[in-house]
Amino acid sequence: MTKEMLSDYRIVENINEYLVTLGTGQSLADSLDQFIAVGLLLLLAFSANFICRTVLLHVVTKLVKNTKVTWDDVLFDKKVLVNLSRMVAPVLIYVLLPVVFPREPDVVSFLQRLCMIYIIATFLRFINVFLTAIYHVYSEKEQFKDRPLKGLLQTAQVTLFFIGGIAIVSILMNKSPAVLLTGLGASAAILMLVFKDSIMGFVSGIQLSANNMLRVGDWIVMSKYGADGTVIEVTLNTVKVRNWDNTITTIPPYALVSDSFQNWRGMQESGGRRVKRSIRIDMNSVKFCTPEMLDKYRKIHLLADYIDETERVVSEYNETHHIDNSLLVNGRRQTNLGVFRAYLNNYLKNLDAVNKEMTCMVRQLQPTEQGIPIELYFFSAIKEWVVYESIQADVFDHVLAIIPEFELRVFQNPTGSDFRELRTN
């Protein structure tokens, strides 16, 4: 319905004529007809708004509850519909203003500009609530829980309000938005400086998401920012990490792209969590095995086959090379440290908590002034932190307790009790 068609209704003139027929004086009728027309317009607009917010909203909400699909939960969310219904009144007022003020085009133009600003603001709020509803629905879905949806929402909101702000300013200045955009191009450097963090955060968020570098729920470590915990939120300007001591660390997204950080997701998705820990053996306790020692080790179930097979190989080598066994330095012999390493290998491979398909070994590292490091390198099949630490502790409890059985000693620096014992002796 165009303005020319609406003006043909001559609402104000009809009200004036009706007031005169009621006995109102012409001068008073000329003063009242405009106010009555405005009152009727406001009554019509807010009546339509009331009907939309009560009757239609109530009906639509009931219909949505009876459906099983989820898309209508977003489209017909209560907050979305309320904000959509708020646009009814200003739109009606905008359309009917020429009818109420047929003889005052300047007033109509001014009021329509105000209505248009309100309509744009209401529309922006409607779109914002609509996007937020989409975010809440999809952030609860399992397949989207690890995606940076909040960062995307904030990016869309910033873009939305930037466009809306340009439209409102153009209406206030009564100029085309293209003119404003041309002027903004000249001040782009200033805008980039003001919105530097937001722009860098937006670009970094795209990189993090596209390269699958970071998700909500990932365990990350970034020592530079004191972060060591689980990512709980990825937004346009910050990445929030809940540390293991329940403190919150905020990191700029661009820092995660420009700097190095450790993501433990690979471990969580793999078949095991690595254990890499060593014990130090006193070098003075290492020696060749005597026949009595070998007989003792044969009684250990995890070593019986190893002792027999190794002795056979050693005997064959010594016989083949005509080794004089009168001296220990000649030929090949088993050592208590070598037997101990074999025991640890078999012990780890027989533990249910160890992932047998991943690397599992016991190795001897470079000797130091603090003894010979014997490192246990294996992967726990259970990755949950508390259980993992318990498994690791149980293994080394056993290792430390079993060392004396091989006539080896653990190296440790002397303590006060050691000196007191020497003094008493």
GROMACS .gro file of C-alpha atoms in nm:
model
  425
    1MET     CA    1   0.000   0.000   0.000
    2THR     CA    2   0.164   0.325  -0.119
    3LYS     CA    3   0.152   0.664   0.053
    4GLU     CA    4  -0.071   0.803  -0.226
    5MET     CA    5  -0.327   0.528  -0.168
    6LEU     CA    6  -0.322   0.584   0.210
    7SER     CA    7  -0.368   0.959   0.175
    8ASP     CA    8  -0.692   0.901  -0.018
    9TYR     CA    9  -0.854   0.778   0.302
   10ARG     CA   10  -0.854   1.137   0.443
   11ILE     CA   11  -0.858   1.005   0.801
   12VAL     CA   12  -0.792   1.342   0.962
   13GLU     CA   13  -1.063   1.517   0.753
   14ASN     CA   14  -1.317   1.250   0.846
   15ILE     CA   15  -1.234   1.289   1.214
   16ASN     CA   16  -1.272   1.667   1.179
   17GLU     CA   17  -1.608   1.632   1.012
   18TYR     CA   18  -1.725   1.383   1.276
   19LEU     CA   19  -1.628   1.619   1.558
   20VAL     CA   20  -1.821   1.901   1.394
   21THR     CA   21  -2.132   1.682   1.364
   22LEU     CA   22  -2.105   1.613   1.738
   23GLY     CA   23  -2.136   1.987   1.802
   24THR     CA   24  -1.770   2.066   1.846
   25GLY     CA   25  -1.665   2.408   1.723
   26GLN     CA   26  -1.461   2.424   1.403
   27SER     CA   27  -1.158   2.574   1.571
   28LEU     CA   28  -1.161   2.311   1.847
   29ALA     CA   29  -1.217   2.035   1.591
   30ASP     CA   30  -0.917   2.161   1.393
   31SER     CA   31  -0.706   2.135   1.710
   32LEU     CA   32  -0.830   1.792   1.820
   33ASP     CA   33  -0.846   1.600   1.492
   34GLN     CA   34  -0.466   1.562   1.470
   35PHE     CA   35  -0.432   1.441   1.832
   36ILE     CA   36  -0.717   1.194   1.788
   37ALA     CA   37  -0.558   1.058   1.467
   38VAL     CA   38  -0.225   1.013   1.646
   39GLY     CA   39  -0.401   0.842   1.936
   40LEU     CA   40  -0.584   0.605   1.701
   41LEU     CA   41  -0.257   0.526   1.524
   42LEU     CA   42  -0.080   0.445   1.850
   43LEU     CA   43  -0.378   0.240   1.969
   44LEU     CA   44  -0.380   0.042   1.644
   45ALA     CA   45  -0.004  -0.015   1.651
   46PHE     CA   46   0.016  -0.131   2.011
   47SER     CA   47  -0.300  -0.341   1.978
   48ALA     CA   48  -0.138  -0.525   1.689
   49ASN     CA   49   0.177  -0.568   1.900
   50PHE     CA   50  -0.029  -0.700   2.192
   51ILE     CA   51  -0.211  -0.951   1.972
   52CYS     CA   52   0.117  -1.078   1.825
   53ARG     CA   53   0.284  -1.111   2.165
   54THR     CA   54  -0.006  -1.286   2.340
   55VAL     CA   55  -0.228  -1.474   2.101
   56LEU     CA   56   0.007  -1.563   1.816
   57LEU     CA   57   0.307  -1.624   2.043
   58HIS     CA   58   0.103  -1.854   2.268
   59VAL     CA   59  -0.029  -2.052   1.971
   60VAL     CA   60   0.309  -2.087   1.800
   61THR     CA   61   0.482  -2.192   2.125
   62LYS     CA   62   0.227  -2.473   2.174
   63LEU     CA   63   0.274  -2.593   1.818
   64VAL     CA   64   0.653  -2.596   1.850
   65LYS     CA   65   0.640  -2.804   2.169
   66ASN     CA   66   0.445  -3.074   1.987
   67THR     CA   67   0.707  -3.118   1.711
   68LYS     CA   68   1.011  -3.347   1.731
   69VAL     CA   69   1.242  -3.152   1.500
   70THR     CA   70   1.496  -2.906   1.644
   71TRP     CA   71   1.511  -2.638   1.374
   72ASP     CA   72   1.176  -2.492   1.482
   73ASP     CA   73   1.311  -2.458   1.837
   74VAL     CA   74   1.551  -2.201   1.695
   75LEU     CA   75   1.315  -2.030   1.452
   76PHE     CA   76   1.023  -2.010   1.698
   77ASP     CA   77   1.216  -1.961   2.021
   78LYS     CA   78   1.022  -1.744   2.268
   79LYS     CA   79   1.283  -1.467   2.277
   80VAL     CA   80   1.309  -1.471   1.897
   81LEU     CA   81   0.932  -1.434   1.855
   82VAL     CA   82   0.909  -1.159   2.119
   83ASN     CA   83   1.175  -0.954   1.943
   84LEU     CA   84   1.010  -1.018   1.606
   85SER     CA   85   0.672  -0.901   1.740
   86ARG     CA   86   0.830  -0.574   1.855
   87MET     CA   87   0.874  -0.477   1.491
   88VAL     CA   88   0.495  -0.476   1.425
   89ALA     CA   89   0.420  -0.145   1.600
   90PRO     CA   90   0.697   0.069   1.442
   91VAL     CA   91   0.625  -0.074   1.094
   92LEU     CA   92   0.255   0.016   1.123
   93ILE     CA   93   0.340   0.363   1.251
   94TYR     CA   94   0.591   0.413   0.967
   95VAL     CA   95   0.332   0.312   0.704
   96LEU     CA   96   0.041   0.513   0.849
   97LEU     CA   97   0.226   0.837   0.932
   98PRO     CA   98   0.137   0.999   0.594
   99VAL     CA   99  -0.230   0.932   0.671
  100VAL     CA  100  -0.210   1.097   1.013
  101PHE     CA  101  -0.011   1.399   0.893
  102PRO     CA  102  -0.132   1.453   0.534
  103ARG     CA  103  -0.059   1.825   0.534
  104GLU     CA  104   0.284   1.817   0.703
  105PRO     CA  105   0.537   1.629   0.484
  106ASP     CA  106   0.837   1.757   0.685
  107VAL     CA  107   0.693   1.614   1.008
  108VAL     CA  108   0.619   1.285   0.830
  109SER     CA  109   0.974   1.266   0.695
  110PHE     CA  110   1.126   1.334   1.039
  111LEU     CA  111   0.905   1.087   1.222
  112GLN     CA  112   0.957   0.820   0.956
  113ARG     CA  113   1.331   0.854   0.995
  114LEU     CA  114   1.294   0.801   1.371
  115CYS     CA  115   1.069   0.501   1.308
  116MET     CA  116   1.318   0.357   1.061
  117ILE     CA  117   1.598   0.389   1.320
  118TYR     CA  118   1.382   0.207   1.575
  119ILE     CA  119   1.290  -0.059   1.317
  120ILE     CA  120   1.658  -0.118   1.234
  121ALA     CA  121   1.752  -0.135   1.603
  122THR     CA  122   1.469  -0.380   1.670
  123PHE     CA  123   1.564  -0.585   1.365
  124LEU     CA  124   1.927  -0.600   1.483
  125ARG     CA  125   1.814  -0.720   1.823
  126PHE     CA  126   1.591  -0.981   1.656
  127ILE     CA  127   1.879  -1.113   1.441
  128ASN     CA  128   2.111  -1.111   1.743
  129VAL     CA  129   1.867  -1.315   1.953
  130PHE     CA  130   1.809  -1.548   1.657
  131LEU     CA  131   2.184  -1.612   1.619
  132THR     CA  132   2.217  -1.664   1.994
  133ALA     CA  133   1.935  -1.920   1.983
  134ILE     CA  134   2.113  -2.104   1.703
  135TYR     CA  135   2.433  -2.102   1.911
  136HIS     CA  136   2.261  -2.245   2.220
  137VAL     CA  137   2.089  -2.522   2.023
  138TYR     CA  138   2.398  -2.637   1.833
  139SER     CA  139   2.645  -2.593   2.120
  140GLU     CA  140   2.451  -2.863   2.309
  141LYS     CA  141   2.486  -3.114   2.023
  142GLU     CA  142   2.766  -3.366   2.074
  143GLN     CA  143   2.919  -3.318   1.728
  144PHE     CA  144   2.950  -2.941   1.778
  145LYS     CA  145   3.064  -2.926   2.142
  146ASP     CA  146   3.432  -2.907   2.051
  147ARG     CA  147   3.385  -2.634   1.787
  148PRO     CA  148   3.457  -2.262   1.852
  149LEU     CA  149   3.093  -2.165   1.799
  150LYS     CA  150   3.106  -1.873   2.041
  151GLY     CA  151   3.385  -1.709   1.843
  152LEU     CA  152   3.180  -1.743   1.523
  153LEU     CA  153   2.875  -1.600   1.704
  154GLN     CA  154   3.070  -1.299   1.824
  155THR     CA  155   3.212  -1.242   1.476
  156ALA     CA  156   2.862  -1.246   1.328
  157GLN     CA  157   2.740  -1.009   1.602
  158VAL     CA  158   3.022  -0.761   1.542
  159THR     CA  159   2.953  -0.765   1.165
  160LEU     CA  160   2.579  -0.729   1.223
  161PHE     CA  161   2.607  -0.429   1.456
  162PHE     CA  162   2.870  -0.265   1.235
  163ILE     CA  163   2.634  -0.278   0.935
  164GLY     CA  164   2.339  -0.168   1.151
  165GLY     CA  165   2.541   0.122   1.292
  166ILE     CA  166   2.627   0.245   0.942
  167ALA     CA  167   2.259   0.222   0.840
  168ILE     CA  168   2.143   0.420   1.147
  169VAL     CA  169   2.406   0.692   1.102
  170SER     CA  170   2.317   0.723   0.733
  171ILE     CA  171   1.950   0.774   0.827
  172LEU     CA  172   2.038   1.037   1.088
  173MET     CA  173   2.256   1.222   0.839
  174ASN     CA  174   2.005   1.163   0.558
  175LYS     CA  175   2.279   1.033   0.332
  176SER     CA  176   2.341   0.712   0.143
  177PRO     CA  177   2.534   0.437   0.329
  178ALA     CA  178   2.773   0.426   0.033
  179VAL     CA  179   2.889   0.778   0.121
  180LEU     CA  180   2.968   0.669   0.476
  181LEU     CA  181   3.153   0.361   0.357
  182THR     CA  182   3.362   0.578   0.127
  183GLY     CA  183   3.450   0.799   0.422
  184LEU     CA  184   3.531   0.494   0.634
  185GLY     CA  185   3.775   0.378   0.369
  186ALA     CA  186   3.985   0.686   0.433
  187SER     CA  187   3.996   0.610   0.805
  188ALA     CA  188   4.055   0.237   0.766
  189ALA     CA  189   4.395   0.263   0.933
  190ILE     CA  190   4.240   0.413   1.246
  191LEU     CA  191   3.966   0.150   1.251
  192MET     CA  192   4.223  -0.128   1.215
  193LEU     CA  193   4.414   0.017   1.509
  194VAL     CA  194   4.101   0.042   1.724
  195PHE     CA  195   3.976  -0.307   1.634
  196LYS     CA  196   4.321  -0.467   1.607
  197ASP     CA  197   4.257  -0.734   1.871
  198SER     CA  198   3.916  -0.823   1.728
  199ILE     CA  199   4.050  -0.850   1.373
  200MET     CA  200   4.352  -1.057   1.480
  201GLY     CA  201   4.129  -1.271   1.702
  202PHE     CA  202   3.887  -1.332   1.415
  203VAL     CA  203   4.164  -1.433   1.172
  204SER     CA  204   4.335  -1.649   1.437
  205GLY     CA  205   4.006  -1.817   1.525
  206ILE     CA  206   3.959  -1.915   1.161
  207GLN     CA  207   4.314  -2.056   1.149
  208LEU     CA  208   4.269  -2.251   1.473
  209SER     CA  209   3.940  -2.396   1.352
  210ALA     CA  210   4.046  -2.465   0.991
  211ASN     CA  211   4.369  -2.639   1.097
  212ASN     CA  212   4.196  -2.822   1.384
  213MET     CA  213   4.457  -2.686   1.625
  214LEU     CA  214   4.226  -2.621   1.918
  215ARG     CA  215   3.884  -2.733   2.041
  216VAL     CA  216   3.676  -2.678   2.349
  217GLY     CA  217   3.766  -2.960   2.589
  218ASP     CA  218   4.130  -2.991   2.477
  219TRP     CA  219   4.401  -3.013   2.740
  220ILE     CA  220   4.667  -2.758   2.647
  221VAL     CA  221   4.989  -2.635   2.807
  222MET     CA  222   5.126  -2.287   2.734
  223SER     CA  223   5.390  -2.202   2.991
  224LYS     CA  224   5.432  -1.845   2.864
  225TYR     CA  225   5.082  -1.761   2.985
  226GLY     CA  226   5.077  -2.001   3.280
  227ALA     CA  227   4.812  -2.216   3.114
  228ASP     CA  228   4.793  -2.588   3.193
  229GLY     CA  229   4.440  -2.725   3.180
  230THR     CA  230   4.124  -2.768   2.974
  231VAL     CA  231   3.994  -2.520   2.717
  232ILE     CA  232   3.646  -2.415   2.833
  233GLU     CA  233   3.566  -2.135   2.589
  234VAL     CA  234   3.692  -1.997   2.258
  235THR     CA  235   3.568  -1.644   2.185
  236LEU     CA  236   3.658  -1.368   1.942
  237ASN     CA  237   3.915  -1.205   2.172
  238THR     CA  238   4.008  -1.473   2.427
  239VAL     CA  239   4.062  -1.843   2.480
  240LYS     CA  240   3.973  -1.944   2.836
  241VAL     CA  241   4.164  -2.230   2.999
  242ARG     CA  242   4.060  -2.382   3.330
  243ASN     CA  243   4.388  -2.488   3.494
  244TRP     CA  244   4.414  -2.797   3.712
  245ASP     CA  245   4.414  -2.576   4.023
  246ASN     CA  246   4.076  -2.436   3.904
  247THR     CA  247   4.218  -2.095   3.815
  248ILE     CA  248   4.122  -1.944   3.480
  249THR     CA  249   4.384  -1.830   3.228
  250THR     CA  250   4.283  -1.614   2.930
  251ILE     CA  251   4.498  -1.625   2.618
  252PRO     CA  252   4.460  -1.408   2.303
  253PRO     CA  253   4.375  -1.634   2.006
  254TYR     CA  254   4.653  -1.486   1.795
  255ALA     CA  255   4.907  -1.593   2.062
  256LEU     CA  256   4.809  -1.957   2.000
  257VAL     CA  257   4.890  -1.909   1.631
  258SER     CA  258   5.210  -1.706   1.665
  259ASP     CA  259   5.355  -1.889   1.969
  260SER     CA  260   5.399  -2.257   2.052
  261PHE     CA  261   5.163  -2.449   2.277
  262GLN     CA  262   5.121  -2.816   2.365
  263ASN     CA  263   4.791  -2.988   2.292
  264TRP     CA  264   4.735  -3.323   2.464
  265ARG     CA  265   4.442  -3.420   2.243
  266GLY     CA  266   4.662  -3.662   2.046
  267MET     CA  267   4.737  -3.851   2.366
  268GLN     CA  268   4.370  -3.854   2.468
  269GLU     CA  269   4.267  -3.992   2.129
  270SER     CA  270   4.551  -4.247   2.111
  271GLY     CA  271   4.568  -4.591   2.265
  272GLY     CA  272   4.777  -4.499   2.568
  273ARG     CA  273   4.946  -4.240   2.785
  274ARG     CA  274   5.323  -4.249   2.802
  275VAL     CA  275   5.525  -4.333   3.111
  276LYS     CA  276   5.889  -4.234   3.088
  277ARG     CA  277   6.069  -4.254   3.421
  278SER     CA  278   6.404  -4.387   3.534
  279ILE     CA  279   6.570  -4.519   3.849
  280ARG     CA  280   6.942  -4.494   3.920
  281ILE     CA  281   7.144  -4.804   4.005
  282ASP     CA  282   7.463  -4.786   4.210
  283MET     CA  283   7.740  -4.890   3.968
  284ASN     CA  284   7.932  -5.062   4.250
  285SER     CA  285   7.653  -5.320   4.282
  286VAL     CA  286   7.679  -5.442   3.920
  287LYS     CA  287   7.852  -5.781   3.884
  288PHE     CA  288   7.861  -6.109   3.694
  289CYS     CA  289   7.606  -6.372   3.789
  290THR     CA  290   7.731  -6.677   3.978
  291PRO     CA  291   7.578  -7.022   3.922
  292GLU     CA  292   7.398  -6.983   4.254
  293MET     CA  293   7.250  -6.653   4.142
  294LEU     CA  294   7.134  -6.805   3.811
  295ASP     CA  295   6.967  -7.093   3.995
  296LYS     CA  296   6.785  -6.842   4.209
  297TYR     CA  297   6.670  -6.640   3.906
  298ARG     CA  298   6.539  -6.956   3.734
  299LYS     CA  299   6.279  -6.980   4.008
  300ILE     CA  300   6.132  -6.645   3.901
  301HIS     CA  301   5.852  -6.727   3.655
  302LEU     CA  302   5.915  -6.422   3.436
  303LEU     CA  303   6.287  -6.511   3.404
  304ALA     CA  304   6.303  -6.890   3.376
  305ASP     CA  305   6.293  -6.905   2.995
  306TYR     CA  306   6.521  -6.604   2.958
  307ILE     CA  307   6.790  -6.748   3.187
  308ASP     CA  308   6.793  -7.086   3.012
  309GLU     CA  309   6.800  -6.937   2.661
  310THR     CA  310   7.069  -6.682   2.746
  311GLU     CA  311   7.285  -6.943   2.919
  312ARG     CA  312   7.261  -7.167   2.614
  313VAL     CA  313   7.370  -6.884   2.383
  314VAL     CA  314   7.656  -6.785   2.618
  315SER     CA  315   7.780  -7.146   2.653
  316GLU     CA  316   7.772  -7.203   2.278
  317TYR     CA  317   7.968  -6.884   2.218
  318ASN     CA  318   8.232  -6.966   2.479
  319GLU     CA  319   8.275  -7.321   2.349
  320THR     CA  320   8.294  -7.209   1.988
  321HIS     CA  321   8.562  -6.953   2.070
  322HIS     CA  322   8.750  -7.181   2.318
  323ILE     CA  323   8.713  -6.936   2.602
  324ASP     CA  324   8.916  -6.991   2.919
  325ASN     CA  325   8.654  -6.970   3.196
  326SER     CA  326   8.910  -6.952   3.472
  327LEU     CA  327   8.903  -6.575   3.440
  328LEU     CA  328   8.575  -6.385   3.456
  329VAL     CA  329   8.702  -6.132   3.206
  330ASN     CA  330   8.711  -6.393   2.931
  331GLY     CA  331   8.411  -6.476   2.718
  332ARG     CA  332   8.050  -6.380   2.770
  333ARG     CA  333   7.863  -6.393   3.100
  334GLN     CA  334   7.531  -6.276   3.236
  335THR     CA  335   7.522  -5.980   3.475
  336ASN     CA  336   7.274  -5.909   3.748
  337LEU     CA  337   7.191  -5.577   3.581
  338GLY     CA  338   7.121  -5.747   3.246
  339VAL     CA  339   6.896  -6.004   3.416
  340PHE     CA  340   6.722  -5.722   3.601
  341ARG     CA  341   6.650  -5.541   3.273
  342ALA     CA  342   6.511  -5.862   3.123
  343TYR     CA  343   6.288  -5.906   3.426
  344LEU     CA  344   6.152  -5.551   3.394
  345ASN     CA  345   6.079  -5.604   3.022
  346ASN     CA  346   5.882  -5.921   3.090
  347TYR     CA  347   5.713  -5.762   3.390
  348LEU     CA  348   5.582  -5.468   3.185
  349LYS     CA  349   5.466  -5.690   2.898
  350ASN     CA  350   5.263  -5.900   3.141
  351LEU     CA  351   5.080  -5.605   3.300
  352ASP     CA  352   4.720  -5.563   3.187
  353ALA     CA  353   4.743  -5.185   3.230
  354VAL     CA  354   5.019  -5.159   2.967
  355ASN     CA  355   4.924  -5.116   2.600
  356LYS     CA  356   5.109  -5.400   2.426
  357GLU     CA  357   5.063  -5.248   2.078
  358MET     CA  358   5.265  -4.938   2.164
  359THR     CA  359   5.634  -4.898   2.245
  360CYS     CA  360   5.740  -5.084   2.558
  361MET     CA  361   6.106  -5.110   2.657
  362VAL     CA  362   6.357  -5.088   2.939
  363ARG     CA  363   6.678  -4.911   2.844
  364GLN     CA  364   7.006  -4.815   3.004
  365LEU     CA  365   7.100  -4.447   2.976
  366GLN     CA  366   7.435  -4.273   2.998
  367PRO     CA  367   7.601  -4.342   3.337
  368THR     CA  368   7.665  -4.034   3.550
  369GLU     CA  369   7.816  -3.955   3.887
  370GLN     CA  370   7.474  -4.045   4.028
  371GLY     CA  371   7.474  -4.401   3.897
  372ILE     CA  372   7.332  -4.585   3.595
  373PRO     CA  373   6.983  -4.464   3.492
  374ILE     CA  374   6.752  -4.752   3.398
  375GLU     CA  375   6.456  -4.602   3.215
  376LEU     CA  376   6.112  -4.764   3.186
  377TYR     CA  377   5.939  -4.648   2.869
  378PHE     CA  378   5.585  -4.772   2.812
  379PHE     CA  379   5.226  -4.657   2.755
  380SER     CA  380   4.946  -4.697   3.005
  381ALA     CA  381   4.627  -4.822   2.842
  382ILE     CA  382   4.428  -4.614   3.093
  383LYS     CA  383   4.464  -4.242   3.025
  384GLU     CA  384   4.249  -4.099   3.305
  385TRP     CA  385   4.482  -3.890   3.518
  386VAL     CA  386   4.420  -4.035   3.866
  387VAL     CA  387   4.429  -4.398   3.752
  388TYR     CA  388   4.731  -4.329   3.530
  389GLU     CA  389   4.929  -4.189   3.824
  390SER     CA  390   4.827  -4.488   4.035
  391ILE     CA  391   4.947  -4.736   3.770
  392GLN     CA  392   5.277  -4.551   3.734
  393ALA     CA  393   5.331  -4.549   4.111
  394ASP     CA  394   5.247  -4.920   4.146
  395VAL     CA  395   5.500  -5.013   3.879
  396PHE     CA  396   5.783  -4.822   4.044
  397ASP     CA  397   5.685  -4.942   4.391
  398HIS     CA  398   5.739  -5.294   4.262
  399VAL     CA  399   6.063  -5.203   4.085
  400LEU     CA  400   6.214  -5.044   4.394
  401ALA     CA  401   6.109  -5.337   4.613
  402ILE     CA  402   6.247  -5.601   4.374
  403ILE     CA  403   6.593  -5.447   4.316
  404PRO     CA  404   6.763  -5.613   4.621
  405GLU     CA  405   6.660  -5.955   4.487
  406PHE     CA  406   6.910  -5.900   4.205
  407GLU     CA  407   7.183  -5.790   4.449
  408LEU     CA  408   7.165  -5.438   4.311
  409ARG     CA  409   7.142  -5.113   4.504
  410VAL     CA  410   6.952  -4.796   4.426
  411PHE     CA  411   7.173  -4.491   4.416
  412GLN     CA  412   7.078  -4.194   4.631
  413ASN     CA  413   7.279  -3.919   4.794
  414PRO     CA  414   7.369  -3.987   5.158
  415THR     CA  415   7.140  -3.839   5.420
  416GLY     CA  416   7.187  -3.745   5.785
  417SER     CA  417   7.073  -4.088   5.901
  418ASP     CA  418   7.347  -4.250   5.687
  419PHE     CA  419   7.617  -4.045   5.859
  420ARG     CA  420   7.472  -4.118   6.204
  421GLU     CA  421   7.479  -4.491   6.127
  422LEU     CA  422   7.844  -4.469   6.023
  423ARG     CA  423   7.930  -4.281   6.341
  424THR     CA  424   7.765  -4.544   6.563
  425ASN     CA  425   7.951  -4.822   6.383
   0.00000   0.00000   0.00000
